[in-house]
């Protein structure tokens, strides 16, 4: 089983002992004790002997992403002191010639750290490391896009005789740390708690253990995830990784933050049947369409995909947003939407799904967007009039159903912002905001005050998520309702029903 390693970079023996205790209380299995700030070997001995868990000692120089600036001989003495005090592992860089004293029983982790993108000769470097007699290998490079994991996957395909932990630094490449666990990596490096970590992109122990269920993962684990940009805020990770409440086998759901989705998809196909598929969010719902081997009727109608199912090497594009919008509106409405004036604000994949759902319900649909060119072909195909987003549009159309499908008002972007003034909202109308964080956006607050029926984007999220589970995992019958799923979201979803008050 992969060990959860808490990385600490103390400035003294006192802080080292305190940080070690904090990390162990947070659930660490091992401590990576970074010696970068130490100047006395005796202090290293003190911290290692006080630790109530195995210690992995390392001392990183600036060229390898560390903070040590002292004499090379001092660095060697610090590492030897850690081994002599009982550290279970010592991390030695690939360029080091240091040999630990015989008889200590300390294991050697031979490592490579690169603060830039992985070099083209990375495999050759690791081949040399594998011949060094180390007990395990660690390979780390900077990643700027989830598609960069291709370089790491190339290493794992080589099947070295010693254990390998290889991943990419950076927030966009968090998934690579958990994919390493799926490859059998011996360590998962974490920060003890919230705040800056010892390296970019480290998950904290709680996130690794409770959200991504790191202790349950291994070489047999299947996975899927979320493809998009700036997706760390998504509710999906908590929901889909918490399905163990209902399902016997729960694949891990990982973040794939990428601007190169087609390249990433080719890499993920390489995992074979262990890769189940993806949820897709902005800005990739239209971009992934050319990579699909097959499109569902809903995805074809929208020209957008929000769900990818991987089945025997083929990628099938689905669109569960259509169902999500339709179900949320049906809950909010007292009668059907046939013949009602409906306005969709936005021109992206979510807006197209909302328009298709409303057309299927028989509403008279118009689209308002800032830039007409991206949506012009879609609107023409479905015979939907296009309007600008302005007060005159709202005044002329007087929509009985309004769906907001732009990012404006999102908690991670511009909370409190709204494209509509209070007077633009028709009293008694239905107002659906596809932004689901916060639960009550400024638009929904104004709708409620104006006497309209506010519908939270959380409702759409839950309905479409339930359908995604059915499509990707194959069965959702064990999940009683969307309200059952809402319990997995915690406080972020509280009150979503208060935003949806049927007339």
XYZ file of C-alpha atoms in Angstrom:
503
model
C 0.000 0.000 0.000
C 1.199 3.513 -0.804
C 2.301 5.483 2.261
C 1.098 9.040 2.870
C 4.292 11.062 3.302
C 3.987 14.478 4.939
C 6.704 16.857 3.706
C 7.952 19.313 6.317
C 10.691 21.950 5.984
C 11.489 22.993 9.577
C 13.894 25.771 10.504
C 14.982 24.213 13.807
C 14.758 21.052 15.878
C 11.908 22.518 17.902
C 9.788 23.322 14.847
C 10.748 19.982 13.301
C 9.367 18.055 16.284
C 6.214 20.212 16.354
C 5.573 19.839 12.606
C 6.162 16.092 12.817
C 3.589 15.725 15.602
C 1.092 17.837 13.645
C 1.558 15.723 10.514
C 1.099 12.462 12.410
C -2.096 13.743 14.027
C -3.314 14.604 10.498
C -2.822 10.998 9.389
C 0.686 10.795 7.885
C 2.316 7.359 7.609
C 5.809 8.779 7.153
C 7.585 12.121 7.482
C 9.741 13.605 4.753
C 12.118 15.645 6.870
C 13.666 18.309 4.664
C 16.990 19.359 6.174
C 17.436 22.444 3.982
C 17.558 24.895 6.936
C 19.615 22.799 9.361
C 23.215 23.648 10.140
C 23.929 21.265 13.055
C 23.845 17.457 12.594
C 22.898 17.139 16.286
C 19.595 18.903 15.597
C 18.836 16.415 12.837
C 19.467 13.551 15.250
C 17.114 15.123 17.783
C 14.212 15.419 15.334
C 14.609 11.942 13.827
C 14.792 10.230 17.235
C 11.737 12.131 18.473
C 9.583 11.075 15.505
C 6.918 8.471 16.254
C 6.847 7.353 12.610
C 9.343 6.424 9.884
C 11.411 9.328 8.556
C 12.563 9.953 4.998
C 15.400 12.499 5.179
C 16.227 14.791 2.275
C 18.245 17.948 1.788
C 17.450 19.746 -1.416
C 19.763 22.307 -3.022
C 18.322 25.260 -4.946
C 19.074 23.723 -8.346
C 16.789 20.836 -7.409
C 14.008 23.013 -6.028
C 15.229 23.177 -2.434
C 16.474 25.846 -0.042
C 19.842 24.505 1.109
C 22.689 26.931 0.424
C 25.380 25.603 2.747
C 28.619 23.743 2.204
C 28.353 20.389 0.337
C 30.249 18.672 3.147
C 27.698 19.974 5.701
C 24.878 18.630 3.566
C 26.476 15.182 3.512
C 26.938 15.255 7.288
C 23.276 16.197 7.806
C 22.106 13.262 5.693
C 24.476 10.823 7.420
C 23.267 12.088 10.802
C 19.679 11.357 9.789
C 20.628 7.827 8.766
C 22.581 7.306 11.961
C 19.647 8.478 14.066
C 17.373 5.844 12.532
C 15.814 7.422 9.446
C 14.244 4.639 7.416
C 15.009 6.339 4.095
C 17.511 8.890 2.816
C 16.824 10.720 -0.440
C 19.937 11.069 -2.611
C 19.877 13.042 -5.845
C 20.779 11.285 -9.077
C 24.046 13.245 -9.304
C 25.253 12.436 -5.768
C 28.183 10.143 -4.963
C 27.457 9.929 -1.218
C 27.505 6.387 0.198
C 25.851 5.858 3.584
C 27.855 4.040 6.272
C 27.370 0.272 6.163
C 25.234 -1.467 8.752
C 22.700 1.312 9.345
C 19.881 -0.415 7.488
C 18.799 2.862 5.879
C 17.182 2.560 2.466
C 18.201 4.839 -0.407
C 15.665 6.712 -2.518
C 17.508 7.851 -5.643
C 15.780 10.962 -6.955
C 15.653 13.341 -9.886
C 14.111 16.811 -9.548
C 13.601 19.237 -12.406
C 11.899 22.596 -11.936
C 11.254 22.839 -15.646
C 9.404 20.555 -18.024
C 10.662 16.981 -18.207
C 13.700 16.727 -20.540
C 13.534 14.622 -23.680
C 16.219 12.263 -22.307
C 14.344 11.626 -19.039
C 14.059 7.892 -19.696
C 17.837 7.600 -20.186
C 18.451 9.468 -16.908
C 16.113 7.125 -15.031
C 17.757 4.065 -16.610
C 21.060 5.186 -15.076
C 19.364 5.780 -11.719
C 17.876 2.286 -11.838
C 21.400 0.841 -12.087
C 22.624 2.722 -8.995
C 21.602 0.065 -6.483
C 18.880 2.245 -4.916
C 15.940 0.700 -3.085
C 13.448 2.951 -4.903
C 13.416 5.753 -7.480
C 11.745 9.163 -7.428
C 11.309 11.280 -10.572
C 9.797 14.745 -10.420
C 9.506 17.461 -13.077
C 7.387 20.571 -13.413
C 4.062 20.190 -15.180
C 2.058 23.047 -16.665
C -0.814 21.067 -18.164
C -2.367 17.690 -17.354
C -1.372 16.573 -20.858
C 2.266 16.724 -19.676
C 1.718 13.423 -17.826
C 2.617 11.648 -21.069
C 6.310 11.874 -20.128
C 5.646 10.216 -16.777
C 3.481 7.476 -18.271
C 6.345 6.628 -20.611
C 8.480 5.851 -17.539
C 5.880 3.599 -15.969
C 5.604 1.598 -19.182
C 9.251 0.587 -18.723
C 8.549 -1.465 -15.561
C 11.729 -0.940 -13.568
C 12.825 -3.644 -11.138
C 12.712 -1.254 -8.177
C 9.653 0.761 -7.037
C 9.148 4.077 -8.827
C 7.332 7.190 -7.656
C 7.101 9.586 -10.604
C 4.835 12.605 -10.909
C 4.654 16.230 -12.012
C 4.694 19.320 -9.831
C 2.106 22.064 -10.218
C -1.604 22.477 -9.554
C -2.558 21.465 -13.097
C -0.883 18.087 -12.627
C -2.328 17.003 -9.288
C -3.779 13.935 -11.016
C -0.276 12.672 -11.813
C 0.398 12.125 -8.090
C -2.622 9.833 -7.773
C -1.947 8.095 -11.091
C 1.462 7.227 -9.616
C -0.365 5.521 -6.744
C -2.386 3.542 -9.303
C 0.949 2.435 -10.761
C 2.041 1.152 -7.331
C 4.241 4.070 -6.220
C 5.490 3.559 -2.637
C 4.912 7.173 -1.558
C 2.345 9.941 -2.002
C 3.838 13.263 -0.925
C 1.422 15.580 0.897
C 1.436 18.772 2.916
C 0.321 18.336 6.539
C -2.611 20.743 6.221
C -3.997 23.771 4.365
C -1.553 26.416 3.180
C 1.633 26.338 1.094
C 3.311 22.973 0.650
C 6.950 21.978 0.361
C 6.421 21.665 -3.407
C 3.865 23.068 -5.874
C 0.678 21.037 -6.211
C 0.941 18.928 -3.063
C -2.466 17.802 -1.766
C -2.959 18.102 1.968
C -3.327 14.919 3.991
C -7.069 15.353 4.496
C -7.661 15.865 0.769
C -5.533 12.852 -0.158
C -7.094 10.587 2.451
C -10.741 11.665 2.582
C -11.492 13.157 -0.856
C -9.312 11.040 -3.155
C -9.284 7.989 -0.839
C -5.546 7.455 -1.347
C -5.351 4.538 1.078
C -7.878 2.573 -0.999
C -6.030 3.031 -4.293
C -3.735 0.557 -5.981
C -2.753 -1.158 -9.227
C -6.275 -2.571 -9.699
C -8.099 0.734 -9.184
C -10.060 2.159 -12.100
C -10.392 5.920 -12.583
C -12.230 8.700 -14.329
C -12.187 12.441 -13.778
C -12.997 16.005 -14.722
C -11.485 17.648 -17.801
C -11.506 21.433 -17.887
C -9.585 24.559 -16.951
C -9.339 26.003 -13.422
C -11.356 23.123 -12.005
C -10.044 22.889 -8.441
C -13.288 24.406 -7.116
C -15.537 21.718 -8.637
C -18.031 19.906 -6.412
C -17.555 16.786 -8.523
C -14.500 15.485 -6.662
C -16.343 15.240 -3.369
C -19.457 13.789 -4.993
C -17.973 11.147 -7.281
C -15.278 10.054 -4.811
C -17.926 9.722 -2.105
C -20.094 7.222 -3.972
C -18.958 4.425 -1.662
C -22.033 5.275 0.387
C -24.087 3.705 -2.426
C -21.797 1.586 -4.627
C -19.603 -1.419 -3.813
C -16.765 -0.396 -6.151
C -15.967 3.291 -6.587
C -13.350 4.346 -9.151
C -11.291 7.367 -8.137
C -12.314 10.667 -9.771
C -9.330 12.887 -10.621
C -8.758 16.479 -11.853
C -7.370 16.939 -15.374
C -6.670 20.641 -15.822
C -5.632 20.996 -19.443
C -5.517 23.322 -22.416
C -4.539 20.376 -24.662
C -7.499 18.025 -24.259
C -6.998 15.962 -27.407
C -3.408 15.169 -26.481
C -4.470 14.262 -22.949
C -7.193 11.933 -24.206
C -4.662 9.943 -26.223
C -2.512 9.484 -23.110
C -5.486 8.389 -21.003
C -6.529 5.842 -23.626
C -3.210 4.158 -22.895
C -4.513 3.057 -19.494
C -6.865 0.656 -21.258
C -9.947 -0.542 -19.343
C -8.775 1.130 -16.117
C -9.689 4.505 -17.684
C -13.479 4.767 -17.638
C -14.086 8.252 -19.023
C -14.385 11.923 -18.143
C -16.757 14.659 -17.198
C -16.053 17.660 -19.422
C -16.511 21.293 -18.467
C -15.593 24.686 -19.938
C -13.824 25.429 -22.187
C -13.623 21.943 -23.712
C -17.215 20.830 -24.330
C -16.971 21.687 -28.014
C -13.221 21.105 -28.380
C -13.365 17.378 -27.596
C -16.061 16.601 -30.170
C -13.562 15.794 -33.003
C -11.868 13.191 -30.776
C -15.050 11.174 -30.252
C -15.556 7.884 -32.086
C -19.292 8.178 -31.491
C -21.764 10.863 -30.360
C -25.090 10.423 -28.588
C -28.149 12.149 -30.024
C -28.020 14.811 -27.293
C -24.317 15.504 -27.867
C -24.863 15.753 -31.613
C -27.786 18.127 -31.157
C -25.722 20.386 -28.897
C -22.464 20.101 -30.805
C -20.993 19.740 -27.328
C -19.909 16.912 -25.018
C -19.951 16.999 -21.222
C -19.401 13.263 -20.671
C -16.892 10.918 -22.314
C -17.321 7.170 -21.942
C -14.246 5.018 -22.667
C -15.273 1.541 -23.787
C -12.820 -0.934 -25.314
C -10.599 1.790 -26.719
C -13.443 3.852 -28.179
C -14.581 7.239 -26.901
C -18.298 7.973 -26.874
C -19.428 11.556 -26.372
C -22.575 12.136 -24.325
C -24.345 15.260 -23.064
C -26.069 14.906 -19.694
C -26.481 18.686 -19.331
C -29.604 18.457 -21.498
C -31.227 16.037 -19.072
C -29.995 18.074 -16.081
C -31.565 21.310 -17.328
C -34.792 19.581 -18.309
C -35.218 17.848 -14.948
C -34.422 20.983 -12.919
C -36.959 23.049 -14.891
C -39.636 20.381 -14.584
C -39.272 20.436 -10.788
C -39.629 24.227 -10.739
C -42.579 24.552 -13.145
C -46.224 24.020 -12.236
C -47.157 23.203 -15.823
C -45.212 22.220 -18.924
C -43.080 24.710 -20.803
C -44.772 24.273 -24.174
C -45.201 27.636 -25.903
C -43.471 29.654 -23.170
C -41.021 32.423 -24.070
C -37.538 31.216 -23.081
C -34.213 33.039 -23.210
C -30.796 31.396 -22.834
C -27.934 33.756 -21.986
C -24.579 32.502 -23.254
C -23.122 30.745 -26.276
C -20.973 27.915 -24.914
C -21.628 24.223 -24.434
C -23.843 24.686 -21.383
C -25.955 27.298 -23.181
C -26.418 24.973 -26.145
C -27.530 22.135 -23.856
C -30.028 24.458 -22.159
C -31.390 25.560 -25.552
C -31.787 21.957 -26.712
C -33.570 21.025 -23.479
C -35.980 23.936 -23.837
C -36.667 23.169 -27.505
C -37.431 19.564 -26.554
C -39.869 20.868 -23.936
C -41.675 22.896 -26.598
C -40.627 26.364 -25.449
C -40.055 29.249 -27.874
C -36.318 29.714 -27.431
C -34.034 32.682 -28.115
C -30.317 33.031 -27.323
C -28.586 36.173 -26.069
C -24.786 36.269 -26.202
C -21.903 38.702 -26.407
C -20.284 37.088 -29.427
C -22.642 35.597 -31.999
C -20.056 33.976 -34.259
C -19.295 30.864 -32.109
C -22.991 29.993 -31.759
C -24.273 31.170 -35.144
C -24.182 27.728 -36.832
C -25.898 26.064 -33.846
C -28.617 28.723 -33.735
C -29.252 28.456 -37.484
C -29.481 24.661 -37.316
C -32.123 24.854 -34.577
C -33.768 28.003 -35.975
C -33.144 30.003 -32.809
C -33.030 33.840 -32.976
C -29.896 35.532 -31.643
C -29.906 38.717 -29.570
C -27.315 40.831 -27.747
C -27.163 40.800 -23.959
C -28.738 44.138 -23.085
C -31.747 45.711 -21.386
C -33.609 46.108 -24.685
C -33.456 42.330 -25.306
C -34.931 41.589 -21.886
C -37.575 44.275 -22.307
C -38.663 43.082 -25.768
C -38.626 39.329 -25.073
C -40.067 39.347 -21.516
C -38.905 35.735 -20.990
C -41.085 33.439 -18.920
C -38.105 31.089 -18.564
C -34.579 32.492 -18.321
C -31.441 30.330 -18.219
C -28.118 31.992 -17.419
C -25.229 29.961 -18.901
C -22.131 32.164 -18.586
C -19.466 32.050 -15.817
C -20.472 35.513 -14.505
C -21.206 35.372 -10.781
C -19.153 32.266 -10.012
C -17.597 32.243 -6.542
C -14.153 31.518 -7.994
C -14.394 34.338 -10.528
C -16.567 37.334 -9.690
C -19.040 36.563 -6.887
C -21.763 39.183 -6.580
C -21.696 40.048 -10.274
C -24.839 39.769 -12.396
C -25.665 40.470 -16.051
C -29.276 41.423 -15.308
C -30.682 44.366 -13.399
C -33.614 43.726 -11.099
C -36.011 45.279 -13.628
C -34.883 42.825 -16.340
C -36.396 39.873 -14.430
C -40.060 39.117 -15.136
C -42.075 38.537 -11.928
C -43.453 34.997 -11.864
C -40.919 33.728 -14.395
C -38.518 30.810 -13.841
C -34.844 31.851 -13.531
C -32.213 29.101 -13.725
C -28.572 29.993 -13.101
C -26.193 27.253 -14.264
C -23.480 28.700 -11.996
C -23.626 26.400 -8.971
C -21.196 28.118 -6.627
C -22.409 29.913 -4.621
C -25.709 28.065 -4.302
C -27.618 31.346 -4.383
C -25.912 33.580 -6.916
C -26.636 37.283 -7.183
C -28.935 36.533 -10.128
C -30.961 34.074 -8.054
C -31.120 36.524 -5.154
C -32.525 39.183 -7.475
C -34.975 36.679 -8.962
C -36.258 35.790 -5.507
C -36.678 39.451 -4.537
C -38.402 40.173 -7.847
C -40.960 37.411 -7.284
C -39.588 34.961 -9.846
C -38.875 31.254 -9.182
C -35.092 30.860 -8.663
C -33.571 27.514 -9.706
C -30.080 26.704 -8.457
C -27.404 25.345 -10.752
C -26.781 22.721 -8.053
C -30.046 21.051 -9.116
C -28.821 20.787 -12.709
C -25.427 19.562 -11.476
C -27.028 16.771 -9.413
C -29.370 15.567 -12.160
C -26.644 15.478 -14.794
C -24.171 13.867 -12.348
C -26.591 11.021 -11.644
C -26.871 10.389 -15.381
C -23.074 10.545 -15.753
C -22.723 7.881 -13.068
C -25.146 5.651 -14.962
C -23.311 6.141 -18.265
C -19.713 5.897 -17.065
C -19.970 3.441 -14.172
C -22.738 1.411 -15.761
C -25.315 1.496 -12.981
C -26.881 4.136 -10.741
C -29.863 2.180 -9.441
C -28.372 1.983 -5.936
C -28.552 5.790 -5.631
C -32.061 6.653 -4.385
C -32.266 10.258 -5.622
C -30.410 13.459 -6.381
C -31.067 14.493 -2.783
C -28.974 11.508 -1.698
C -26.138 12.790 -3.880
C -26.537 16.285 -2.417
C -25.592 14.914 1.015
C -22.127 14.118 -0.367
C -21.498 17.771 -1.230
C -21.578 19.044 2.340
C -22.188 22.699 3.203
C -21.536 23.989 -0.330
C -24.866 22.510 -1.463
C -26.897 23.446 1.569
C -29.932 25.489 0.702
C -30.111 24.499 -2.970
C -33.715 23.415 -2.484
C -34.527 26.776 -0.938
C -33.500 28.314 -4.268
C -35.985 26.103 -6.104
C -39.484 26.813 -4.875
C -42.132 25.329 -7.175
C -45.164 27.512 -7.647
